[in-house]
PDB file of C-alpha atoms in Angstrom:
ATOM      1  CA  UNK A 808      72.002  -2.720  75.062  1.00 94.00           C
ATOM      2  CA  UNK A 809      71.607  -0.211  77.329  1.00 96.00           C
ATOM      3  CA  UNK A 810      73.061   3.347  77.143  1.00 97.00           C
ATOM      4  CA  UNK A 811      72.298   5.668  80.706  1.00 97.00           C
ATOM      5  CA  UNK A 812      72.514   8.877  81.049  1.00 97.00           C
ATOM      6  CA  UNK A 813      73.335  10.566  84.144  1.00 96.00           C
ATOM      7  CA  UNK A 814      73.742  14.453  85.205  1.00 94.00           C
ATOM      8  CA  UNK A 815      73.508  13.501  88.800  1.00 89.00           C
ATOM      9  CA  UNK A 816      71.714  16.139  90.883  1.00 89.00           C
ATOM     10  CA  UNK A 817      73.139  19.236  89.332  1.00 85.00           C
ATOM     11  CA  UNK A 818      71.288  20.515  86.085  1.00 88.00           C
ATOM     12  CA  UNK A 819      73.270  19.750  82.598  1.00 92.00           C
ATOM     13  CA  UNK A 820      70.518  20.508  79.931  1.00 92.00           C
ATOM     14  CA  UNK A 821      73.491  20.773  77.898  1.00 93.00           C
ATOM     15  CA  UNK A 822      74.299  17.206  78.242  1.00 95.00           C
ATOM     16  CA  UNK A 823      70.588  16.372  77.870  1.00 94.00           C
ATOM     17  CA  UNK A 824      70.161  18.517  74.557  1.00 93.00           C
ATOM     18  CA  UNK A 825      73.007  16.564  72.693  1.00 95.00           C
ATOM     19  CA  UNK A 826      71.772  12.684  73.464  1.00 95.00           C
ATOM     20  CA  UNK A 827      68.741  13.932  72.508  1.00 91.00           C
ATOM     21  CA  UNK A 828      70.149  15.195  68.989  1.00 90.00           C
ATOM     22  CA  UNK A 829      68.954  12.989  66.407  1.00 89.00           C
ATOM     23  CA  UNK A 830      71.921  12.419  65.051  1.00 91.00           C
ATOM     24  CA  UNK A 831      73.082  11.553  68.786  1.00 94.00           C
ATOM     25  CA  UNK A 832      70.223   9.004  69.169  1.00 94.00           C
ATOM     26  CA  UNK A 833      72.082   7.734  65.855  1.00 93.00           C
ATOM     27  CA  UNK A 834      75.025   7.172  66.647  1.00 94.00           C
ATOM     28  CA  UNK A 835      74.075   5.363  69.649  1.00 95.00           C
ATOM     29  CA  UNK A 836      72.096   3.015  67.620  1.00 94.00           C
ATOM     30  CA  UNK A 837      74.919   2.391  65.484  1.00 93.00           C
ATOM     31  CA  UNK A 838      77.075   1.683  67.898  1.00 93.00           C
ATOM     32  CA  UNK A 839      74.276  -1.232  69.010  1.00 93.00           C
ATOM     33  CA  UNK A 840      72.723   0.647  71.948  1.00 95.00           C
ATOM     34  CA  UNK A 841      69.222  -0.519  71.797  1.00 95.00           C
ATOM     35  CA  UNK A 842      67.349   1.452  74.802  1.00 95.00           C
ATOM     36  CA  UNK A 843      68.832   5.109  76.152  1.00 96.00           C
ATOM     37  CA  UNK A 844      67.349   5.782  80.010  1.00 96.00           C
ATOM     38  CA  UNK A 845      68.166   9.209  80.784  1.00 95.00           C
ATOM     39  CA  UNK A 846      68.383  10.814  84.174  1.00 95.00           C
ATOM     40  CA  UNK A 847      68.128  14.508  83.786  1.00 94.00           C
ATOM     41  CA  UNK A 848      68.174  15.601  87.111  1.00 92.00           C
ATOM     42  CA  UNK A 849      65.830  17.764  89.801  1.00 91.00           C
ATOM     43  CA  UNK A 850      65.876  21.044  88.002  1.00 89.00           C
ATOM     44  CA  UNK A 851      66.490  20.052  84.974  1.00 87.00           C
ATOM     45  CA  UNK A 852      64.327  19.870  81.724  1.00 86.00           C
ATOM     46  CA  UNK A 853      61.978  16.883  80.192  1.00 84.00           C
ATOM     47  CA  UNK A 854      63.902  15.990  77.208  1.00 84.00           C
ATOM     48  CA  UNK A 855      61.595  16.935  74.364  1.00 79.00           C
ATOM     49  CA  UNK A 856      61.912  15.148  71.495  1.00 81.00           C
ATOM     50  CA  UNK A 857      60.249  14.718  68.246  1.00 76.00           C
ATOM     51  CA  UNK A 858      61.165  11.789  66.303  1.00 72.00           C
ATOM     52  CA  UNK A 859      61.046  10.874  62.151  1.00 72.00           C
ATOM     53  CA  UNK A 860      57.421  10.846  62.244  1.00 73.00           C
ATOM     54  CA  UNK A 861      56.622  13.720  63.280  1.00 73.00           C
ATOM     55  CA  UNK A 862      55.539  13.028  66.669  1.00 73.00           C
ATOM     56  CA  UNK A 863      56.227  14.087  70.046  1.00 74.00           C
ATOM     57  CA  UNK A 864      57.778  11.394  72.096  1.00 73.00           C
ATOM     58  CA  UNK A 865      57.088  10.095  75.577  1.00 70.00           C
ATOM     59  CA  UNK A 866      58.164   8.460  78.548  1.00 70.00           C
ATOM     60  CA  UNK A 867      58.992   4.969  77.388  1.00 76.00           C
ATOM     61  CA  UNK A 868      58.212   4.974  74.322  1.00 78.00           C
ATOM     62  CA  UNK A 869      59.742   3.581  70.787  1.00 81.00           C
ATOM     63  CA  UNK A 870      62.376   6.653  69.014  1.00 82.00           C
ATOM     64  CA  UNK A 871      61.402   7.041  65.499  1.00 81.00           C
ATOM     65  CA  UNK A 872      64.933   7.244  63.976  1.00 83.00           C
ATOM     66  CA  UNK A 873      63.798   6.245  60.328  1.00 79.00           C
ATOM     67  CA  UNK A 874      61.180   3.880  58.829  1.00 79.00           C
ATOM     68  CA  UNK A 875      63.056   0.991  59.883  1.00 83.00           C
ATOM     69  CA  UNK A 876      65.255   2.182  62.897  1.00 87.00           C
ATOM     70  CA  UNK A 877      63.883   2.445  66.520  1.00 88.00           C
ATOM     71  CA  UNK A 878      65.388   3.342  69.668  1.00 91.00           C
ATOM     72  CA  UNK A 879      64.042   2.554  73.333  1.00 92.00           C
ATOM     73  CA  UNK A 880      64.332   5.482  75.280  1.00 92.00           C
ATOM     74  CA  UNK A 881      63.388   6.185  77.975  1.00 92.00           C
ATOM     75  CA  UNK A 882      63.538   9.582  81.294  1.00 93.00           C
ATOM     76  CA  UNK A 883      63.190  10.425  84.893  1.00 93.00           C
ATOM     77  CA  UNK A 884      64.146  13.526  87.031  1.00 93.00           C
ATOM     78  CA  UNK A 885      65.943  11.437  90.404  1.00 93.00           C
ATOM     79  CA  UNK A 886      65.904   8.860  91.942  1.00 93.00           C
ATOM     80  CA  UNK A 887      66.900   7.857  95.441  1.00 94.00           C
ATOM     81  CA  UNK A 888      69.314   4.999  94.143  1.00 94.00           C
ATOM     82  CA  UNK A 889      70.597   4.693  90.687  1.00 94.00           C
ATOM     83  CA  UNK A 890      72.347   1.648  90.934  1.00 94.00           C
ATOM     84  CA  UNK A 891      70.239  -0.802  89.431  1.00 95.00           C
ATOM     85  CA  UNK A 892      70.753   1.525  86.576  1.00 96.00           C
ATOM     86  CA  UNK A 893      74.476   1.632  86.231  1.00 95.00           C
ATOM     87  CA  UNK A 894      74.195  -1.928  86.883  1.00 94.00           C
ATOM     88  CA  UNK A 895      71.740  -2.735  83.872  1.00 96.00           C
ATOM     89  CA  UNK A 896      73.856  -0.337  81.561  1.00 96.00           C
ATOM     90  CA  UNK A 897      76.740  -0.928  79.056  1.00 94.00           C
ATOM     91  CA  UNK A 898      77.306   2.065  78.953  1.00 95.00           C
ATOM     92  CA  UNK A 899      76.759   4.986  81.355  1.00 97.00           C
ATOM     93  CA  UNK A 900      77.018   8.991  79.975  1.00 97.00           C
ATOM     94  CA  UNK A 901      77.700  11.257  82.915  1.00 96.00           C
ATOM     95  CA  UNK A 902      78.598  14.106  84.009  1.00 93.00           C
ATOM     96  CA  UNK A 903      81.583  14.801  85.769  1.00 89.00           C
ATOM     97  CA  UNK A 904      80.863  14.688  89.195  1.00 88.00           C
ATOM     98  CA  UNK A 905      82.810  12.935  91.955  1.00 89.00           C
ATOM     99  CA  UNK A 906      79.874  10.558  92.570  1.00 90.00           C
ATOM    100  CA  UNK A 907      78.924   9.839  89.184  1.00 92.00           C
ATOM    101  CA  UNK A 908      82.515   8.895  88.685  1.00 94.00           C
ATOM    102  CA  UNK A 909      82.923   6.313  91.777  1.00 92.00           C
ATOM    103  CA  UNK A 910      79.678   5.220  91.149  1.00 93.00           C
ATOM    104  CA  UNK A 911      79.979   4.050  87.966  1.00 95.00           C
ATOM    105  CA  UNK A 912      83.115   2.826  88.542  1.00 93.00           C
ATOM    106  CA  UNK A 913      81.914   0.587  91.269  1.00 92.00           C
ATOM    107  CA  UNK A 914      79.093  -0.702  89.384  1.00 93.00           C
ATOM    108  CA  UNK A 915      82.041  -1.827  86.747  1.00 91.00           C
ATOM    109  CA  UNK A 916      80.117  -0.123  83.593  1.00 93.00           C
ATOM    110  CA  UNK A 917      82.381   1.737  81.418  1.00 93.00           C
ATOM    111  CA  UNK A 918      82.038   5.558  81.122  1.00 95.00           C
ATOM    112  CA  UNK A 919      82.317   7.899  79.751  1.00 97.00           C
ATOM    113  CA  UNK A 920      82.351  11.142  81.192  1.00 96.00           C
ATOM    114  CA  UNK A 921      80.872  14.714  79.804  1.00 96.00           C
ATOM    115  CA  UNK A 922      82.568  17.792  81.643  1.00 91.00           C
ATOM    116  CA  UNK A 923      80.723  20.837  81.797  1.00 83.00           C
ATOM    117  CA  UNK A 924      82.982  24.149  81.819  1.00 75.00           C
ATOM    118  CA  UNK A 925      79.993  26.330  83.443  1.00 73.00           C
ATOM    119  CA  UNK A 926      80.759  24.774  86.917  1.00 70.00           C
ATOM    120  CA  UNK A 927      83.260  26.822  89.781  1.00 67.00           C
ATOM    121  CA  UNK A 928      86.324  26.742  87.533  1.00 71.00           C
ATOM    122  CA  UNK A 929      85.707  24.346  85.259  1.00 70.00           C
ATOM    123  CA  UNK A 930      86.823  21.824  88.112  1.00 75.00           C
ATOM    124  CA  UNK A 931      85.593  18.193  86.536  1.00 81.00           C
ATOM    125  CA  UNK A 932      87.879  18.542  84.039  1.00 87.00           C
ATOM    126  CA  UNK A 933      90.451  18.216  86.692  1.00 87.00           C
ATOM    127  CA  UNK A 934      88.586  15.083  88.237  1.00 88.00           C
ATOM    128  CA  UNK A 935      88.153  13.561  84.469  1.00 91.00           C
ATOM    129  CA  UNK A 936      91.688  14.430  82.933  1.00 92.00           C
ATOM    130  CA  UNK A 937      93.408  12.491  85.887  1.00 92.00           C
ATOM    131  CA  UNK A 938      90.661   8.982  85.635  1.00 92.00           C
ATOM    132  CA  UNK A 939      91.533   8.898  82.064  1.00 93.00           C
ATOM    133  CA  UNK A 940      94.642   8.677  82.045  1.00 94.00           C
ATOM    134  CA  UNK A 941      94.573   5.944  84.169  1.00 94.00           C
ATOM    135  CA  UNK A 942      92.148   4.379  82.298  1.00 94.00           C
ATOM    136  CA  UNK A 943      88.800   4.087  83.845  1.00 94.00           C
ATOM    137  CA  UNK A 944      86.352   6.232  81.897  1.00 95.00           C
ATOM    138  CA  UNK A 945      86.525   8.579  78.484  1.00 95.00           C
ATOM    139  CA  UNK A 946      86.903  11.765  79.119  1.00 95.00           C
ATOM    140  CA  UNK A 947      84.404  14.210  76.652  1.00 96.00           C
ATOM    141  CA  UNK A 948      82.412  17.288  75.597  1.00 94.00           C
ATOM    142  CA  UNK A 949      78.936  18.202  74.284  1.00 94.00           C
ATOM    143  CA  UNK A 950      81.014  18.912  71.321  1.00 94.00           C
ATOM    144  CA  UNK A 951      83.210  15.595  70.725  1.00 95.00           C
ATOM    145  CA  UNK A 952      81.085  12.910  71.999  1.00 96.00           C
ATOM    146  CA  UNK A 953      79.342  11.554  68.869  1.00 95.00           C
ATOM    147  CA  UNK A 954      83.564  11.147  68.086  1.00 95.00           C
ATOM    148  CA  UNK A 955      83.979   9.790  71.733  1.00 94.00           C
ATOM    149  CA  UNK A 956      81.154   7.193  71.012  1.00 94.00           C
ATOM    150  CA  UNK A 957      81.915   5.992  67.330  1.00 91.00           C
ATOM    151  CA  UNK A 958      85.871   4.789  68.936  1.00 88.00           C
ATOM    152  CA  UNK A 959      84.675   3.140  72.053  1.00 81.00           C
ATOM    153  CA  UNK A 960      84.932  -0.134  71.057  1.00 76.00           C
ATOM    154  CA  UNK A 961      88.601   0.220  70.229  1.00 68.00           C
ATOM    155  CA  UNK A 962      88.683   1.880  74.038  1.00 72.00           C
ATOM    156  CA  UNK A 963      90.230  -0.641  76.437  1.00 79.00           C
ATOM    157  CA  UNK A 964      89.379   0.661  79.847  1.00 84.00           C
ATOM    158  CA  UNK A 965      90.907  -0.664  83.145  1.00 86.00           C
ATOM    159  CA  UNK A 966      88.906  -1.960  85.347  1.00 84.00           C
ATOM    160  CA  UNK A 967      88.091  -0.230  88.847  1.00 82.00           C
ATOM    161  CA  UNK A 968      90.105  -1.549  91.995  1.00 81.00           C
ATOM    162  CA  UNK A 969      87.192  -2.384  95.232  1.00 81.00           C
ATOM    163  CA  UNK A 970      87.113   0.133  98.041  1.00 79.00           C
ATOM    164  CA  UNK A 971      89.082  -1.163 101.027  1.00 82.00           C
ATOM    165  CA  UNK A 972      88.287   0.464 103.965  1.00 84.00           C
ATOM    166  CA  UNK A 973      91.076  -0.633 105.411  1.00 86.00           C
ATOM    167  CA  UNK A 974      94.004   2.277 104.601  1.00 84.00           C
ATOM    168  CA  UNK A 975      90.968   4.691 106.303  1.00 86.00           C
ATOM    169  CA  UNK A 976      90.544   3.047 109.513  1.00 87.00           C
ATOM    170  CA  UNK A 977      94.411   2.223 110.032  1.00 86.00           C
ATOM    171  CA  UNK A 978      94.976   5.751 109.364  1.00 89.00           C
ATOM    172  CA  UNK A 979      91.846   6.449 112.283  1.00 88.00           C
ATOM    173  CA  UNK A 980      93.537   4.024 114.417  1.00 85.00           C
ATOM    174  CA  UNK A 981      96.660   5.539 114.342  1.00 88.00           C
ATOM    175  CA  UNK A 982      95.802   8.805 114.820  1.00 89.00           C
ATOM    176  CA  UNK A 983      93.743   8.148 117.710  1.00 89.00           C
ATOM    177  CA  UNK A 984      96.331   6.948 120.032  1.00 86.00           C
ATOM    178  CA  UNK A 985      94.467   3.266 119.190  1.00 82.00           C
ATOM    179  CA  UNK A 986      97.286   1.408 117.484  1.00 73.00           C
TER     180      UNK A 986
END
């Protein structure tokens, strides 16, 4: 299974550092994820991983968690669309930006959002809390992420409803006097 990690167009090195922690990669492997793909953002720093064999991990490499356990890991800064990544993933771990949340939920992929309290008045927490309350996603912080991943299999998330443009179009028609 693939876990896709995304920070969107923001810089969230704290999330990338947490994901690249050997203990966190081990937790992902324990949950059945054999591959991790990381989108670290246009201004974020490239993950710096040294595996159990004391070798620096390069892009698209097999990361040694122990002599018998490996996890495939790859990363990139940004690309025009992550739609395919979202659809291929069994789990998305992302920052709590509105675009990332909506795009992931529309792809029908399980989502854990990690809030970044350093951004503009911690506005991501409000959105993440509201979406978690409705059972569309699970909210975490960098500190709680490992525990959240361990209990993921016991959480039932709802499917996000498909986009329906009709109410918006009707409202626009009404405001323009076309109805």
